[in-house]
């Protein structure tokens, strides 16, 4: 439920020209460059506020951090609550995704996994990530060749390719590798069996939420 914000008791400007505030979202992630830039672009496309908090921590610790930020936000009566909170993680060398998933579920937060890395989703903007691409170097190289990332160490997103048309294509392409078999591995989140559901990305859920909330 949205928090109520006090309205000044006087002042024609504030009374007559009250502006609807943009919906707020929170992303907690480990990515310092690529993901931050990507969500900044989504902020512009969907006309919302996406607050991005980054820490070089494991998924479990990022989930704990998101819970702390959620509680702090709920105590702040000067703003509306976050519409959604997403913990956005890669697989990398971590094996605590099931613990992160439980923390998120217990606290009304969504865990968004890209396996093996966020570039799976970025590549989907151009073409479906091939099923054989289960390792980070393969996916990162393919994303660079496709032109969706570039710059220093290919960490920078090509903003011109992040638009409604490419987002719709990304959702369609993700469905091609987010198979029923992969979804079973994604739901189990068995430690040290991450390759059983690669390639995978939960990012379509984020886009669908932003799209539906914009239309509401």
Short mmCIF file of C-alpha atoms in Angstrom, two decimals:
data_model
loop_
_atom_site.label_atom_id
_atom_site.label_comp_id
_atom_site.label_asym_id
_atom_site.label_seq_id
_atom_site.Cartn_x
_atom_site.Cartn_y
_atom_site.Cartn_z
CA UNK A 1 0.00 0.00 0.00
CA UNK A 2 1.31 3.45 -0.92
CA UNK A 3 2.42 5.67 1.90
CA UNK A 4 0.56 8.93 2.28
CA UNK A 5 2.46 12.13 1.90
CA UNK A 6 1.43 15.23 3.79
CA UNK A 7 -0.13 17.96 1.61
CA UNK A 8 0.60 21.58 2.58
CA UNK A 9 -2.39 23.22 4.24
CA UNK A 10 -1.96 26.37 2.17
CA UNK A 11 -0.51 27.51 -1.11
CA UNK A 12 -2.47 27.70 -4.33
CA UNK A 13 0.32 26.16 -6.39
CA UNK A 14 0.54 23.00 -4.33
CA UNK A 15 -3.23 22.62 -4.10
CA UNK A 16 -4.10 23.32 -7.73
CA UNK A 17 -1.16 21.80 -9.54
CA UNK A 18 -0.46 18.61 -7.64
CA UNK A 19 1.58 16.41 -9.94
CA UNK A 20 1.26 12.63 -9.93
CA UNK A 21 4.54 11.19 -8.78
CA UNK A 22 6.36 8.60 -10.82
CA UNK A 23 6.16 5.01 -9.66
CA UNK A 24 9.23 3.87 -7.78
CA UNK A 25 11.16 0.63 -8.12
CA UNK A 26 14.28 -0.67 -6.41
CA UNK A 27 16.98 -2.80 -8.00
CA UNK A 28 19.67 -4.35 -5.82
CA UNK A 29 22.43 -5.91 -7.90
CA UNK A 30 26.07 -6.84 -8.08
CA UNK A 31 26.75 -5.27 -11.47
CA UNK A 32 28.51 -1.92 -11.24
CA UNK A 33 28.31 -0.82 -14.88
CA UNK A 34 26.26 -2.86 -17.35
CA UNK A 35 23.14 -3.49 -15.28
CA UNK A 36 23.15 0.03 -13.84
CA UNK A 37 23.21 1.57 -17.32
CA UNK A 38 20.53 -0.82 -18.57
CA UNK A 39 18.06 -0.01 -15.79
CA UNK A 40 18.71 3.70 -16.30
CA UNK A 41 17.50 3.25 -19.86
CA UNK A 42 14.39 1.39 -18.66
CA UNK A 43 13.71 4.28 -16.32
CA UNK A 44 13.50 6.58 -19.33
CA UNK A 45 11.43 4.21 -21.49
CA UNK A 46 8.77 3.55 -18.86
CA UNK A 47 8.81 6.99 -17.20
CA UNK A 48 9.44 5.63 -13.71
CA UNK A 49 12.03 5.97 -10.98
CA UNK A 50 14.35 2.98 -10.66
CA UNK A 51 16.70 3.32 -7.72
CA UNK A 52 19.80 1.19 -8.25
CA UNK A 53 21.83 -0.10 -5.32
CA UNK A 54 25.02 -2.03 -6.08
CA UNK A 55 27.19 -4.21 -3.87
CA UNK A 56 29.85 -6.79 -4.67
CA UNK A 57 28.15 -9.46 -2.62
CA UNK A 58 26.67 -12.92 -3.03
CA UNK A 59 22.98 -13.31 -3.98
CA UNK A 60 22.11 -14.19 -0.38
CA UNK A 61 23.74 -11.03 0.96
CA UNK A 62 22.16 -8.91 -1.78
CA UNK A 63 18.77 -10.30 -0.76
CA UNK A 64 19.44 -9.38 2.88
CA UNK A 65 20.48 -5.89 1.78
CA UNK A 66 17.27 -5.51 -0.22
CA UNK A 67 15.24 -6.43 2.87
CA UNK A 68 17.02 -3.73 4.87
CA UNK A 69 16.34 -1.13 2.19
CA UNK A 70 12.70 -2.17 1.99
CA UNK A 71 12.21 -1.70 5.74
CA UNK A 72 13.90 1.71 5.61
CA UNK A 73 11.66 2.74 2.73
CA UNK A 74 8.52 1.64 4.55
CA UNK A 75 9.46 3.86 7.48
CA UNK A 76 9.92 6.90 5.22
CA UNK A 77 6.48 8.50 5.00
CA UNK A 78 7.66 11.25 2.63
CA UNK A 79 7.49 8.98 -0.42
CA UNK A 80 5.33 6.25 -1.91
CA UNK A 81 6.48 2.68 -1.34
CA UNK A 82 8.40 0.86 -4.03
CA UNK A 83 6.05 -0.82 -6.50
CA UNK A 84 8.48 -3.72 -6.77
CA UNK A 85 11.91 -4.64 -5.47
CA UNK A 86 14.17 -6.79 -7.62
CA UNK A 87 17.39 -8.51 -6.60
CA UNK A 88 19.19 -8.90 -9.93
CA UNK A 89 21.97 -11.47 -9.97
CA UNK A 90 24.12 -13.59 -12.26
CA UNK A 91 25.18 -17.12 -11.49
CA UNK A 92 28.93 -16.52 -11.72
CA UNK A 93 30.72 -18.52 -9.03
CA UNK A 94 27.93 -18.30 -6.45
CA UNK A 95 25.90 -21.25 -5.25
CA UNK A 96 23.58 -19.66 -2.68
CA UNK A 97 20.72 -18.73 -5.01
CA UNK A 98 18.24 -20.97 -3.18
CA UNK A 99 18.95 -19.12 0.07
CA UNK A 100 18.50 -15.80 -1.72
CA UNK A 101 15.23 -17.04 -3.23
CA UNK A 102 13.82 -17.93 0.19
CA UNK A 103 14.77 -14.56 1.66
CA UNK A 104 13.15 -12.77 -1.26
CA UNK A 105 9.98 -14.86 -1.17
CA UNK A 106 9.57 -14.37 2.59
CA UNK A 107 9.85 -10.60 2.22
CA UNK A 108 7.84 -9.82 -0.90
CA UNK A 109 10.90 -9.29 -3.10
CA UNK A 110 11.64 -10.85 -6.49
CA UNK A 111 14.89 -12.62 -7.29
CA UNK A 112 15.85 -12.07 -10.93
CA UNK A 113 18.49 -14.54 -12.12
CA UNK A 114 20.36 -14.52 -15.41
CA UNK A 115 22.36 -17.67 -16.03
CA UNK A 116 25.26 -17.62 -16.61
CA UNK A 117 25.26 -13.81 -16.82
CA UNK A 118 23.16 -10.70 -17.53
CA UNK A 119 24.44 -10.66 -21.11
CA UNK A 120 22.09 -13.57 -21.86
CA UNK A 121 19.26 -11.06 -21.65
CA UNK A 122 21.16 -8.40 -23.55
CA UNK A 123 21.91 -10.82 -26.38
CA UNK A 124 18.20 -11.67 -26.52
CA UNK A 125 17.56 -8.11 -27.71
CA UNK A 126 19.34 -9.03 -30.94
CA UNK A 127 18.82 -12.79 -31.21
CA UNK A 128 17.98 -15.71 -28.96
CA UNK A 129 20.90 -16.79 -26.83
CA UNK A 130 21.93 -20.20 -28.23
CA UNK A 131 21.25 -23.17 -25.92
CA UNK A 132 24.92 -24.15 -26.08
CA UNK A 133 26.01 -20.85 -24.49
CA UNK A 134 26.18 -21.93 -20.86
CA UNK A 135 29.45 -20.19 -19.96
CA UNK A 136 29.94 -16.48 -19.31
CA UNK A 137 32.82 -15.91 -21.80
CA UNK A 138 30.74 -17.36 -24.66
CA UNK A 139 27.73 -15.18 -23.88
CA UNK A 140 29.77 -12.02 -23.34
CA UNK A 141 31.60 -12.50 -26.64
CA UNK A 142 28.34 -13.08 -28.49
CA UNK A 143 26.79 -9.94 -26.98
CA UNK A 144 29.80 -7.91 -28.09
CA UNK A 145 29.65 -9.33 -31.63
CA UNK A 146 25.95 -8.50 -31.78
CA UNK A 147 26.71 -4.88 -30.91
CA UNK A 148 24.50 -4.74 -27.83
CA UNK A 149 27.56 -4.03 -25.64
CA UNK A 150 30.87 -2.32 -26.31
CA UNK A 151 33.39 0.11 -24.87
CA UNK A 152 35.91 -0.73 -22.17
CA UNK A 153 35.80 -4.50 -21.56
CA UNK A 154 32.42 -4.54 -23.35
CA UNK A 155 30.73 -3.34 -20.18
CA UNK A 156 28.67 -0.55 -21.76
CA UNK A 157 25.21 -1.10 -23.23
CA UNK A 158 24.30 0.30 -26.64
CA UNK A 159 21.36 2.46 -25.52
CA UNK A 160 20.11 2.84 -29.09
CA UNK A 161 19.20 -0.85 -29.07
CA UNK A 162 17.20 -0.64 -25.84
CA UNK A 163 13.76 0.44 -27.00
CA UNK A 164 10.23 -0.97 -27.11
CA UNK A 165 10.82 -2.89 -30.33
CA UNK A 166 13.99 -4.59 -29.09
CA UNK A 167 12.45 -5.25 -25.67
CA UNK A 168 9.55 -7.09 -27.28
CA UNK A 169 12.04 -9.08 -29.36
CA UNK A 170 14.05 -9.89 -26.23
CA UNK A 171 10.99 -11.33 -24.50
CA UNK A 172 10.22 -13.52 -27.51
CA UNK A 173 13.83 -14.65 -27.81
CA UNK A 174 14.16 -15.41 -24.11
CA UNK A 175 11.18 -17.75 -24.37
CA UNK A 176 13.16 -19.87 -26.83
CA UNK A 177 15.83 -20.79 -24.27
CA UNK A 178 13.72 -20.45 -21.12
CA UNK A 179 12.39 -23.94 -21.78
CA UNK A 180 10.25 -26.09 -19.53
CA UNK A 181 13.28 -28.22 -18.76
CA UNK A 182 15.37 -25.18 -17.86
CA UNK A 183 12.56 -23.79 -15.72
CA UNK A 184 12.65 -26.93 -13.60
CA UNK A 185 16.32 -26.33 -12.84
CA UNK A 186 15.60 -22.65 -12.21
CA UNK A 187 12.91 -23.56 -9.69
CA UNK A 188 15.08 -26.13 -7.92
CA UNK A 189 18.18 -23.91 -7.69
CA UNK A 190 20.30 -26.88 -6.65
CA UNK A 191 23.78 -25.67 -5.60
CA UNK A 192 26.57 -26.58 -8.05
CA UNK A 193 24.02 -27.60 -10.70
CA UNK A 194 23.57 -24.16 -12.22
CA UNK A 195 24.52 -25.25 -15.74
CA UNK A 196 21.44 -27.47 -15.78
CA UNK A 197 19.27 -24.41 -16.46
CA UNK A 198 21.59 -22.30 -18.62
CA UNK A 199 21.01 -20.20 -20.58
CA UNK A 200 18.22 -18.56 -18.61
CA UNK A 201 16.96 -15.13 -17.65
CA UNK A 202 14.14 -13.90 -15.41
CA UNK A 203 14.31 -10.41 -16.92
CA UNK A 204 11.10 -10.77 -18.98
CA UNK A 205 9.20 -10.62 -15.66
CA UNK A 206 10.73 -7.21 -14.95
CA UNK A 207 9.78 -5.83 -18.36
CA UNK A 208 6.23 -7.21 -18.19
CA UNK A 209 5.77 -5.60 -14.77
CA UNK A 210 7.02 -2.22 -15.99
CA UNK A 211 4.80 -2.43 -19.08
CA UNK A 212 1.67 -3.38 -17.14
CA UNK A 213 2.20 -0.72 -14.48
CA UNK A 214 2.70 1.93 -17.15
CA UNK A 215 -0.62 1.01 -18.72
CA UNK A 216 -2.51 0.98 -15.41
#
